[in-house]
Protein backbone atom coordinates (compact mmCIF):
# COMPACT_ATOMS: atom_id res chain seq x y z
CA MET A 1 108.18 58.02 104.12
CA ALA A 2 106.06 61.15 104.21
CA ASN A 3 105.58 61.70 107.94
CA PRO A 4 107.27 59.21 110.27
CA SER A 5 105.99 58.74 113.80
CA PHE A 6 108.32 58.51 116.80
CA SER A 7 106.44 55.61 118.41
CA ARG A 8 105.72 53.71 115.21
CA ASP A 9 108.92 54.27 113.20
CA ILE A 10 111.77 55.68 115.33
CA GLN A 11 111.48 53.96 118.73
CA PRO A 12 111.48 50.46 117.16
CA LEU A 13 114.83 51.29 115.50
CA PHE A 14 116.25 52.36 118.87
CA LYS A 15 114.97 49.15 120.46
CA ARG A 16 116.44 46.91 117.80
CA TYR A 17 119.80 48.60 117.32
CA CYS A 18 120.47 50.55 120.51
CA THR A 19 118.78 49.12 123.61
CA ASP A 20 118.51 45.41 122.77
CA ALA A 21 122.23 45.57 121.94
CA GLY A 22 122.77 46.73 125.53
CA CYS A 23 124.29 50.11 124.77
CA HIS A 24 121.68 52.76 125.60
CA ALA A 25 119.46 50.83 127.99
CA ASP A 26 119.82 52.71 131.29
CA ASN A 27 120.50 56.13 132.77
CA PHE A 28 124.00 55.23 133.87
CA SER A 29 125.23 53.96 130.53
CA ALA A 30 128.84 54.61 129.70
CA TYR A 31 127.61 55.39 126.22
CA GLY A 32 127.07 59.14 126.33
CA ASN A 33 124.64 59.07 129.26
CA LEU A 34 121.85 58.40 126.77
CA ASN A 35 118.92 56.13 127.59
CA LEU A 36 116.97 55.13 124.48
CA LEU A 37 114.47 52.85 126.18
CA GLU A 38 110.80 53.45 125.44
CA GLY A 39 109.48 56.21 127.69
CA MET A 40 112.94 57.78 128.07
CA ALA A 41 114.34 58.21 124.57
CA TYR A 42 112.38 61.22 123.39
CA SER A 43 113.08 63.36 126.46
CA GLN A 44 116.79 62.56 126.27
CA LEU A 45 117.10 63.30 122.54
CA VAL A 46 115.02 66.20 121.31
CA ASN A 47 116.47 69.68 121.92
CA VAL A 48 118.93 68.26 124.47
CA ALA A 49 122.63 69.07 124.37
CA PRO A 50 124.80 66.02 123.79
CA PHE A 51 126.93 64.69 126.65
CA THR A 52 129.99 65.34 124.50
CA PRO A 53 129.41 68.02 121.84
CA CYS A 54 130.04 66.61 118.41
CA LEU A 55 129.64 69.07 115.55
CA GLY A 56 126.19 70.10 116.71
CA PRO A 57 124.41 71.80 119.58
CA VAL A 58 121.68 69.19 120.20
CA ARG A 59 121.14 65.46 119.91
CA VAL A 60 118.03 66.03 117.77
CA ASP A 61 117.05 69.48 116.50
CA GLY A 62 113.28 69.56 116.85
CA VAL A 63 113.02 73.35 116.97
CA ARG A 64 114.27 74.04 113.46
CA GLY A 65 113.61 70.53 112.17
CA ASP A 66 117.14 70.43 110.80
CA PRO A 67 118.76 66.99 110.57
CA SER A 68 122.12 68.57 109.69
CA LYS A 69 122.20 70.13 113.18
CA SER A 70 121.34 66.84 114.89
CA VAL A 71 124.15 64.85 116.46
CA LEU A 72 122.03 61.69 116.14
CA ILE A 73 122.19 61.86 112.35
CA LYS A 74 125.92 62.58 112.41
CA ARG A 75 126.52 59.55 114.62
CA LEU A 76 124.33 57.30 112.46
CA ASP A 77 125.95 58.33 109.18
CA GLY A 78 129.47 58.25 110.63
CA SER A 79 130.27 61.92 110.03
CA CYS A 80 130.93 62.53 113.74
CA GLY A 81 132.84 60.07 115.86
CA ALA A 82 132.28 56.33 115.78
CA GLN A 83 129.40 55.33 113.56
CA MET A 84 126.40 54.02 115.44
CA PRO A 85 125.26 51.45 116.21
CA LEU A 86 128.64 50.56 117.64
CA GLY A 87 129.69 46.98 116.90
CA LEU A 88 126.77 46.32 114.55
CA PRO A 89 126.30 46.98 110.85
CA PRO A 90 125.21 50.57 110.12
CA LEU A 91 121.54 51.31 109.70
CA GLU A 92 120.35 51.01 106.14
CA PRO A 93 120.12 54.29 104.20
CA GLY A 94 116.31 54.06 104.25
CA GLN A 95 116.29 53.75 108.03
CA ILE A 96 118.48 56.83 108.42
CA GLU A 97 116.26 58.65 105.93
CA THR A 98 113.23 57.80 108.09
CA ILE A 99 114.94 59.43 111.07
CA ARG A 100 115.90 62.45 108.94
CA SER A 101 112.30 62.78 107.76
CA TRP A 102 111.01 62.57 111.34
CA ILE A 103 113.35 65.44 112.29
CA LEU A 104 112.33 67.47 109.20
CA HIS A 105 108.72 67.14 110.31
CA GLY A 106 109.54 68.64 113.71
CA ALA A 107 110.69 65.54 115.65
CA LEU A 108 107.27 65.13 117.24
CA ASN A 109 106.62 62.84 120.18
CA ASP A 110 103.80 60.92 118.52
């Protein structure tokens, strides 16, 4: 995918795998204090330090557009802590690549 959109391509993945599963669906979640509901997800992800640092300084590195510095990618590919989504099959490689591509393009809120 050449230029993924947060609202069109990324948020639906969060809805399907993260909020509908009940994990990241409120501000008081025991799951890293991360709310991935529509209208909240972007502001809690991009250029924000993770609740528990995990091999990276931010949840999503939108400044440098570097997926390798993004904790989100490390959690999705299983290279940092428990692989997300917890208790469900991992995202397909193409889905993770869509998120990587979104980050490479600056992690825009579009």
